[in-house]
Amino acid sequence: RTDDAEVVVFCVPSYACQRRTTLENHNTILTDALSLLAENAELSDQEGRSVAFRRAAAVMKALPGAVTGVTQLRGLPCLGEHSLRVIKDILETGASAEVESTKQSERYKALKVLTGIFGVGPKTAERWIREGIHTLQQLQDSGHTLNRAQQAGLQHYDDLNQPVAKAEADAIAEVVERAVVSVSPGAQVTLTGGFRRGKPTGHDVDFLITHPEEGGEDGLMSKVVSRLESQGFLLYQKTTRNSYLESKDGPARPASNMDRFERCFSIFKLHEDEGRGTGHPGTPTGNTAAANSGSPGDSDSRSQIHGGEQRLLVSGEDGGPEETKPAGHRPWRAVRVDLVVSPISQFAFALLGWTGSKLFERELRRWAGHEKTMSLSSHALYDNKQSRYLRATSEQEIFAHLGLEFIPPSERNA
Ligand code: DGT
Ligand code: MG
């Protein structure tokens, strides 16, 4: 018998939203390589290329075992010529020359450094690189006027480029929940983004806020932001109406009440307190509004909770006892936090839309459009054949409308 008979051939459906992708990845070398090429294409404003590499990486992430030879990949979807060549090079020689040279290129390195500044996108970075700016020092020396976001981004550069741990996300969740409940007792806060998918770390912390009564969310964002601001939690914030509506993949306006869909990009001040003794056990955070139950003696502006091995303290004030801090050690760090407010009527769509992963979201919309003649957004689902909106009060209902098997958040890590 031939070797071929023993080859395990993998088989996966072609849309990422038809697959279960957990955090367990058996092909990290391959997916890291493809993701790097995707990132480089994205930073170079080559969206088509970027999506092609991301889809290829997502297929490799979904495989139930490690790939050892290209023959195993026969029949897999989304693997274009380019991606297959990269995979083949790695399987046969241990590395891809294209990936290695990209990684080491001055251009890629400069794009990474500059877009690592909060508020700096690929276009701005590109413009600066053309002027010969490749480093933060060169940017500072250039005399460019930075906007408020970029100034904050530069000021907190190191903190914001350090991954956020789940324990830190939980500490921030407690503060956000308290602020929300204090300005609107019935309101609910849900941790979304990568942390809802079970990721142990993230680049930011994403929250979705809603109120069980339609319209009850009105004016909520500004109150929450004011509250957090007065407590000294915000190093930076900018509240906008949801820009997704104006973005190119947004569908036509589904309803008038979507004008209330607001987003706040912020930088939180997270106090870290490893040495302090007394704290109450961590309040489970996540999918429902937390009861406003601080431990006795906790002032409103601070909460101390267990976070894995660390003890974290989020504080509104600069101070707090610092005797135990080594000289030069800052007792806090900056963390990117995104807040989104959704009316309850759109909550399921917002929850699905803000849980990610980004590729999973993109694939859901592609599935809806190409396979079902529907338009999906984080506001609504429109059936173009029936010319009507399809209501949903849970993610399960949305998957059902789309004719898809329900995929839980932990399996949306495409
Ligand atoms: P992370 O933070 O790097 O660990 O990864 P994620 O998955 O939390 O990604 P993030 O924080 O960039 O975004 C969370 C989800 O929110 C993402 O899957 C897609 C969605 N999202 C991000 N930006 C927008 C936006 O402008 N509009 C809409 N509708 N959704 C967005
Ligand atoms: Mg996130």
Coordinates of C-alpha atoms and ligand atoms in Angstrom, one line a residue:
R1 CA 0.0 0.0 0.0
T2 CA 1.1 3.5 -0.7
D3 CA 2.0 6.2 1.9
D4 CA -1.0 8.1 0.6
A5 CA -3.3 5.7 2.2
E6 CA -2.1 6.7 5.6
V7 CA -2.3 10.4 5.1
V8 CA -4.9 12.1 7.2
V9 CA -6.9 14.4 5.0
F10 CA -8.6 17.3 6.7
C11 CA -12.0 18.6 5.7
V12 CA -13.6 21.8 6.9
P13 CA -16.6 23.9 5.7
S14 CA -15.6 27.0 3.8
Y15 CA -17.2 29.8 5.9
A16 CA -15.6 30.4 9.3
C17 CA -19.0 30.9 10.8
Q18 CA -19.8 27.2 9.9
R19 CA -16.9 26.0 11.9
R20 CA -16.0 25.6 15.5
T21 CA -12.7 27.3 16.2
T22 CA -11.5 27.0 19.8
L23 CA -8.4 28.6 21.2
E24 CA -6.6 25.3 20.8
N25 CA -4.5 25.7 17.7
H26 CA -2.5 22.7 16.4
N27 CA -0.8 24.7 13.7
T28 CA 0.5 27.9 15.4
I29 CA 3.7 28.1 13.3
L30 CA 1.6 28.1 10.1
T31 CA -1.1 30.4 11.4
D32 CA 1.5 32.9 12.8
A33 CA 3.2 33.0 9.5
L34 CA -0.1 33.6 7.5
S35 CA -1.3 36.1 10.1
L36 CA 1.9 38.1 9.8
L37 CA 1.4 38.3 6.0
A38 CA -2.3 39.2 6.6
E39 CA -1.2 42.0 9.0
N40 CA 1.4 43.3 6.7
A41 CA -1.1 43.5 3.8
E42 CA -3.6 45.2 6.1
L43 CA -1.0 47.7 7.2
S44 CA -0.2 48.3 3.5
D45 CA -3.9 49.0 2.6
Q46 CA -4.2 45.8 0.7
E47 CA -7.5 44.5 2.1
G48 CA -8.2 41.8 -0.4
R49 CA -4.8 40.2 0.2
S50 CA -5.2 40.6 3.9
V51 CA -8.5 38.8 4.0
A52 CA -7.2 36.0 1.8
F53 CA -4.4 35.3 4.3
R54 CA -6.7 35.7 7.3
R55 CA -9.1 33.1 5.8
A56 CA -6.2 30.7 5.1
A57 CA -5.0 31.2 8.7
A58 CA -8.5 30.6 10.0
V59 CA -8.8 27.3 8.1
M60 CA -5.5 26.1 9.6
K61 CA -6.7 27.1 13.1
A62 CA -9.8 25.0 12.7
L63 CA -7.9 21.8 11.9
P64 CA -8.1 19.0 14.5
G65 CA -4.4 18.2 14.4
A66 CA -1.0 19.4 13.2
V67 CA -0.4 19.4 9.5
T68 CA 2.7 17.5 8.5
G69 CA 2.5 17.5 4.7
V70 CA 0.7 19.4 2.0
T71 CA -1.0 16.3 0.8
Q72 CA -3.2 16.6 3.9
L73 CA -4.5 19.9 2.7
R74 CA -6.1 18.6 -0.5
G75 CA -9.6 19.9 -0.9
L76 CA -9.4 22.5 2.0
P77 CA -11.2 25.8 1.2
C78 CA -9.6 29.3 1.2
L79 CA -6.1 28.1 0.6
G80 CA -4.9 30.1 -2.4
E81 CA -1.8 29.6 -4.3
H82 CA 0.1 32.1 -2.2
S83 CA -0.9 30.7 1.1
L84 CA -0.2 27.2 0.0
R85 CA 3.3 28.2 -1.1
V86 CA 4.0 29.7 2.4
I87 CA 2.6 26.6 4.1
K88 CA 4.7 24.3 1.8
D89 CA 7.9 26.3 2.4
I90 CA 7.4 26.0 6.2
L91 CA 6.5 22.3 6.1
E92 CA 9.5 21.5 3.9
T93 CA 12.2 23.9 5.1
G94 CA 11.0 25.0 8.5
A95 CA 10.5 28.6 7.4
S96 CA 9.1 30.9 4.7
A97 CA 11.6 33.3 3.2
E98 CA 8.8 35.7 2.4
V99 CA 7.6 35.8 6.0
E100 CA 11.1 36.1 7.4
S101 CA 12.0 39.0 5.1
T102 CA 8.7 40.8 5.8
K103 CA 9.2 40.5 9.5
Q104 CA 12.7 42.0 9.2
S105 CA 11.8 44.7 6.7
E106 CA 12.2 48.3 7.9
R107 CA 8.8 49.1 6.5
Y108 CA 7.0 46.4 8.4
K109 CA 8.8 47.2 11.6
A110 CA 8.1 50.9 11.2
L111 CA 4.4 50.2 10.4
K112 CA 4.2 48.1 13.6
V113 CA 5.8 50.7 15.8
L114 CA 3.8 53.6 14.4
T115 CA 0.4 51.9 14.3
G116 CA 1.2 50.7 17.8
I117 CA 0.3 54.3 18.8
F118 CA -3.4 54.4 19.8
G119 CA -5.0 56.8 17.3
V120 CA -2.6 56.0 14.4
G121 CA -3.9 54.0 11.5
P122 CA -2.1 52.5 8.5
K123 CA -2.7 55.6 6.4
T124 CA -1.1 58.0 8.9
A125 CA 1.8 55.6 9.5
E126 CA 2.4 55.3 5.8
R127 CA 2.5 59.1 5.4
W128 CA 5.1 59.4 8.2
I129 CA 7.2 56.5 6.8
R130 CA 7.3 58.3 3.5
E131 CA 8.8 61.3 5.4
G132 CA 11.4 59.0 6.8
I133 CA 9.8 58.6 10.2
H134 CA 10.3 55.0 11.5
T135 CA 10.6 55.3 15.2
L136 CA 8.8 57.1 18.1
Q137 CA 11.9 59.2 18.6
Q138 CA 11.8 60.3 15.0
L139 CA 8.1 61.1 15.3
Q140 CA 8.7 63.2 18.4
D141 CA 11.6 65.0 16.7
S142 CA 9.6 65.6 13.6
G143 CA 7.4 68.3 15.2
H144 CA 4.2 66.8 13.8
T145 CA 1.1 68.0 15.5
L146 CA -0.6 65.0 17.0
N147 CA -4.3 64.8 17.8
R148 CA -5.5 64.2 21.3
A149 CA -5.9 60.5 20.8
Q150 CA -2.4 60.2 19.4
Q151 CA -0.9 62.2 22.2
A152 CA -2.5 59.9 24.7
G153 CA -1.4 57.0 22.7
L154 CA 2.2 58.1 22.7
Q155 CA 2.1 59.0 26.4
H156 CA 0.9 55.5 27.3
Y157 CA 2.7 53.6 24.5
D158 CA 4.3 50.9 26.6
D159 CA 1.3 50.2 28.7
L160 CA -1.0 50.0 25.7
N161 CA 1.3 47.6 23.9
Q162 CA 1.4 45.2 26.8
P163 CA -1.4 42.6 26.6
V164 CA -4.3 43.0 29.0
A165 CA -4.8 40.0 31.2
K166 CA -8.2 38.5 32.0
A167 CA -7.8 39.5 35.7
E168 CA -7.3 43.1 34.6
A169 CA -10.3 42.9 32.4
D170 CA -12.3 41.6 35.3
A171 CA -11.1 44.4 37.6
I172 CA -12.2 47.0 35.0
A173 CA -15.5 45.1 34.5
E174 CA -16.3 45.6 38.1
V175 CA -15.6 49.4 37.9
V176 CA -17.6 49.8 34.8
E177 CA -20.5 47.8 36.2
R178 CA -20.6 49.9 39.3
A179 CA -20.5 53.1 37.3
V180 CA -23.3 51.9 35.0
V181 CA -25.5 50.7 37.8
S182 CA -25.0 53.8 39.8
V183 CA -26.3 56.0 37.0
S184 CA -29.0 53.6 35.8
P185 CA -29.9 50.8 38.3
G186 CA -31.5 48.5 35.7
A187 CA -28.8 48.7 33.1
Q188 CA -26.7 45.7 32.2
V189 CA -23.0 45.4 31.3
T190 CA -21.6 42.5 29.2
L191 CA -17.9 41.8 28.6
T192 CA -17.6 41.2 24.8
G193 CA -14.6 41.0 22.4
G194 CA -11.9 38.4 22.8
F195 CA -12.5 38.0 26.6
R196 CA -16.0 36.8 25.9
R197 CA -14.5 34.2 23.6
G198 CA -12.3 33.0 26.5
K199 CA -9.1 34.5 25.4
P200 CA -6.6 34.8 28.3
T201 CA -5.3 38.2 27.1
G202 CA -6.4 41.0 24.8
H203 CA -5.3 44.3 23.3
D204 CA -8.3 46.1 24.9
V205 CA -11.4 45.4 27.0
D206 CA -14.7 45.6 25.2
F207 CA -18.1 46.2 27.0
L208 CA -21.6 46.3 25.7
I209 CA -24.1 48.2 27.8
T210 CA -27.9 48.0 27.5
H211 CA -31.1 48.6 29.4
P212 CA -34.0 46.1 29.7
E213 CA -36.5 48.9 28.7
E214 CA -36.3 50.2 25.2
G215 CA -35.1 53.8 25.4
G216 CA -33.8 53.2 29.0
E217 CA -30.3 53.4 27.5
D218 CA -30.9 56.9 26.3
G219 CA -28.3 59.3 27.6
L220 CA -26.6 56.4 29.4
M221 CA -23.2 56.7 27.8
S222 CA -22.6 60.3 28.7
K223 CA -23.7 59.7 32.3
V224 CA -21.4 56.6 32.6
V225 CA -18.5 58.5 31.1
S226 CA -19.0 61.5 33.3
R227 CA -19.2 59.2 36.3
L228 CA -16.0 57.4 35.4
E229 CA -14.3 60.7 34.6
S230 CA -15.2 62.3 37.9
Q231 CA -13.8 59.3 39.7
G232 CA -10.6 59.7 37.9
F233 CA -10.7 56.4 36.0
L234 CA -10.3 57.8 32.5
L235 CA -6.9 58.9 31.2
Y236 CA -8.6 59.6 27.8
Q237 CA -12.0 59.2 26.3
K238 CA -13.7 60.1 23.1
T239 CA -17.4 59.3 22.6
T240 CA -18.8 59.1 19.2
R241 CA -21.9 57.9 17.4
N242 CA -21.3 54.5 16.0
S243 CA -19.1 55.0 13.0
Y244 CA -19.9 51.5 11.8
L245 CA -22.9 53.0 10.1
E246 CA -20.8 55.2 7.9
S247 CA -18.3 52.4 7.2
K248 CA -18.3 50.7 3.8
D249 CA -19.6 47.3 5.0
G250 CA -22.5 48.7 6.9
P251 CA -25.9 48.0 5.5
A252 CA -28.5 50.5 4.9
R253 CA -30.0 52.1 8.0
P254 CA -32.2 49.5 9.5
A255 CA -34.1 51.6 12.0
S256 CA -34.3 55.2 13.3
N257 CA -33.5 54.2 16.9
M258 CA -30.0 53.2 15.9
D259 CA -29.0 56.9 16.2
R260 CA -28.6 56.1 19.9
F261 CA -25.9 53.5 19.3
E262 CA -22.9 55.1 20.8
R263 CA -19.3 54.1 21.3
C264 CA -16.7 55.4 23.7
F265 CA -13.0 54.8 23.1
S266 CA -11.1 55.2 26.3
I267 CA -7.9 54.7 28.1
F268 CA -8.5 53.4 31.7
K269 CA -6.3 53.9 34.7
L270 CA -5.9 50.5 36.2
H271 CA -4.3 50.4 39.7
E272 CA -2.3 47.3 40.4
D273 CA -1.9 46.3 44.0
E274 CA 0.1 43.1 44.5
G275 CA 1.0 43.7 48.1
R276 CA -2.3 44.7 49.7
G277 CA -3.7 42.1 52.1
T278 CA -7.5 42.4 52.3
G279 CA -9.8 42.2 49.4
H280 CA -13.0 40.3 48.8
P281 CA -13.1 37.4 46.4
G282 CA -13.4 38.3 42.8
T283 CA -16.9 39.1 41.8
P284 CA -17.8 37.0 38.8
T285 CA -18.2 39.3 35.9
G286 CA -19.3 38.8 32.4
N287 CA -22.7 38.3 31.1
T288 CA -25.0 40.0 33.4
A289 CA -25.1 43.3 35.3
A290 CA -23.3 42.8 38.5
A291 CA -25.1 43.6 41.7
N292 CA -23.6 46.7 43.1
S293 CA -22.0 44.9 46.0
G294 CA -18.7 46.4 47.0
S295 CA -17.1 44.9 50.1
P296 CA -17.7 46.9 53.3
G297 CA -15.4 49.8 53.5
D298 CA -14.7 50.0 49.8
S299 CA -15.1 53.5 48.6
D300 CA -17.2 53.8 45.5
S301 CA -14.2 54.7 43.5
R302 CA -12.2 51.6 44.1
S303 CA -12.7 47.9 44.2
Q304 CA -10.2 45.3 45.1
I305 CA -10.6 41.9 43.6
H306 CA -8.6 38.8 43.2
G307 CA -7.3 38.3 39.7
G308 CA -5.7 34.9 39.3
E309 CA -2.3 35.1 41.1
Q310 CA -2.4 38.8 41.2
R311 CA -4.4 41.2 43.3
L312 CA -5.6 44.1 41.3
L313 CA -6.9 47.4 42.5
V314 CA -8.6 49.9 40.3
S315 CA -8.5 53.3 41.7
G316 CA -9.9 56.6 40.8
E317 CA -7.3 58.6 42.6
D318 CA -3.6 58.9 41.9
G319 CA -2.7 58.1 45.4
G320 CA -3.5 55.4 47.8
P321 CA -0.8 54.2 50.2
E322 CA 2.4 53.8 48.3
E323 CA 4.8 53.0 51.0
T324 CA 5.1 49.4 49.8
K325 CA 5.9 50.5 46.2
P326 CA 9.5 50.3 45.1
A327 CA 10.8 53.7 44.2
G328 CA 10.1 54.5 40.6
H329 CA 7.3 51.9 40.3
R330 CA 4.1 53.4 39.0
P331 CA 1.1 51.9 40.9
W332 CA -1.1 51.9 37.9
R333 CA -1.2 51.1 34.2
A334 CA -3.1 52.3 31.2
V335 CA -5.6 50.0 29.5
R336 CA -7.7 50.5 26.3
V337 CA -11.3 50.1 27.1
D338 CA -14.2 50.3 24.5
L339 CA -17.8 50.9 25.7
V340 CA -20.8 50.5 23.4
V341 CA -24.4 51.2 24.3
S342 CA -27.1 49.4 22.5
P343 CA -30.9 49.6 22.8
I344 CA -32.3 46.3 24.0
S345 CA -34.1 45.8 20.6
Q346 CA -30.7 45.5 19.0
F347 CA -28.8 43.9 21.8
A348 CA -28.5 40.4 20.3
F349 CA -27.1 41.8 17.1
A350 CA -24.8 44.1 19.0
L351 CA -23.6 41.2 21.2
L352 CA -23.0 39.0 18.2
G353 CA -21.3 41.8 16.4
W354 CA -19.0 42.8 19.2
T355 CA -17.9 39.4 20.3
G356 CA -15.8 38.7 17.3
S357 CA -13.4 37.4 16.2
K358 CA -13.2 40.0 13.4
L359 CA -12.9 37.3 10.8
F360 CA -15.8 35.4 12.3
E361 CA -17.9 38.6 12.0
R362 CA -16.8 39.2 8.4
E363 CA -17.7 35.6 7.5
L364 CA -21.1 35.9 9.1
R365 CA -21.9 38.9 7.0
R366 CA -20.5 37.2 3.9
W367 CA -22.6 34.1 4.6
A368 CA -25.7 36.3 5.1
G369 CA -25.1 38.2 1.9
H370 CA -23.9 35.4 -0.4
E371 CA -25.8 32.4 0.8
K372 CA -29.0 33.9 2.3
T373 CA -29.5 37.2 0.5
M374 CA -29.6 38.9 3.9
S375 CA -27.8 41.8 5.3
L376 CA -26.3 41.4 8.8
S377 CA -25.0 44.2 11.0
S378 CA -24.5 44.8 14.7
H379 CA -27.9 46.5 14.6
A380 CA -30.1 44.2 12.6
L381 CA -30.7 41.4 10.1
Y382 CA -32.5 42.3 6.9
D383 CA -34.0 39.7 4.6
N384 CA -33.7 41.1 1.1
K385 CA -36.0 38.5 -0.4
Q386 CA -38.8 39.1 2.1
S387 CA -37.9 42.8 2.3
R388 CA -38.2 42.8 6.0
Y389 CA -36.1 42.9 9.2
L390 CA -35.8 39.6 11.1
R391 CA -36.2 40.1 14.9
A392 CA -34.0 38.3 17.4
T393 CA -33.6 38.5 21.1
S394 CA -30.7 36.1 21.4
E395 CA -27.6 35.1 19.4
Q396 CA -29.2 31.7 19.0
E397 CA -32.1 33.2 17.1
I398 CA -29.8 35.1 14.7
F399 CA -27.9 31.9 13.9
A400 CA -31.2 30.2 13.3
H401 CA -32.4 33.0 10.9
L402 CA -29.1 32.5 9.0
G403 CA -29.6 28.8 8.8
L404 CA -26.4 28.2 10.7
E405 CA -25.7 25.9 13.6
F406 CA -25.2 27.9 16.8
I407 CA -21.5 28.5 17.5
P408 CA -20.8 29.6 21.1
P409 CA -18.4 32.5 21.7
S410 CA -15.6 30.1 22.8
E411 CA -15.7 28.5 19.3
R412 CA -15.7 31.8 17.4
N413 CA -11.9 32.2 17.6
A414 CA -11.4 32.1 13.8
Ligands
DGT1 P1 -8.3 41.8 21.1 O1 -9.0 42.9 21.8 O2 -7.2 42.1 20.2 O3 -8.0 40.7 22.1 O4 -9.4 41.1 20.1 P2 -10.9 41.3 20.0 O5 -11.5 40.1 19.3 O6 -11.5 41.7 21.3 O7 -11.0 42.5 18.9 P3 -11.4 44.0 19.1 O8 -11.3 44.5 20.5 O9 -10.6 44.8 18.1 O10 -12.9 44.0 18.6 C1 -13.9 43.2 19.3 C2 -15.0 42.9 18.3 O11 -15.8 44.1 18.1 C3 -14.5 42.5 16.9 O12 -14.7 41.2 16.8 C4 -15.3 43.2 16.0 C5 -16.0 44.2 16.7 N1 -15.7 45.6 16.3 C6 -14.5 46.2 16.4 N2 -14.6 47.5 15.9 C7 -15.9 47.6 15.4 C8 -16.6 48.6 14.8 O13 -16.1 49.7 14.5 N3 -17.9 48.3 14.5 C9 -18.5 47.2 14.7 N4 -19.7 46.9 14.4 N5 -17.8 46.2 15.3 C10 -16.6 46.4 15.7
MG2 MG -10.9 43.5 22.3

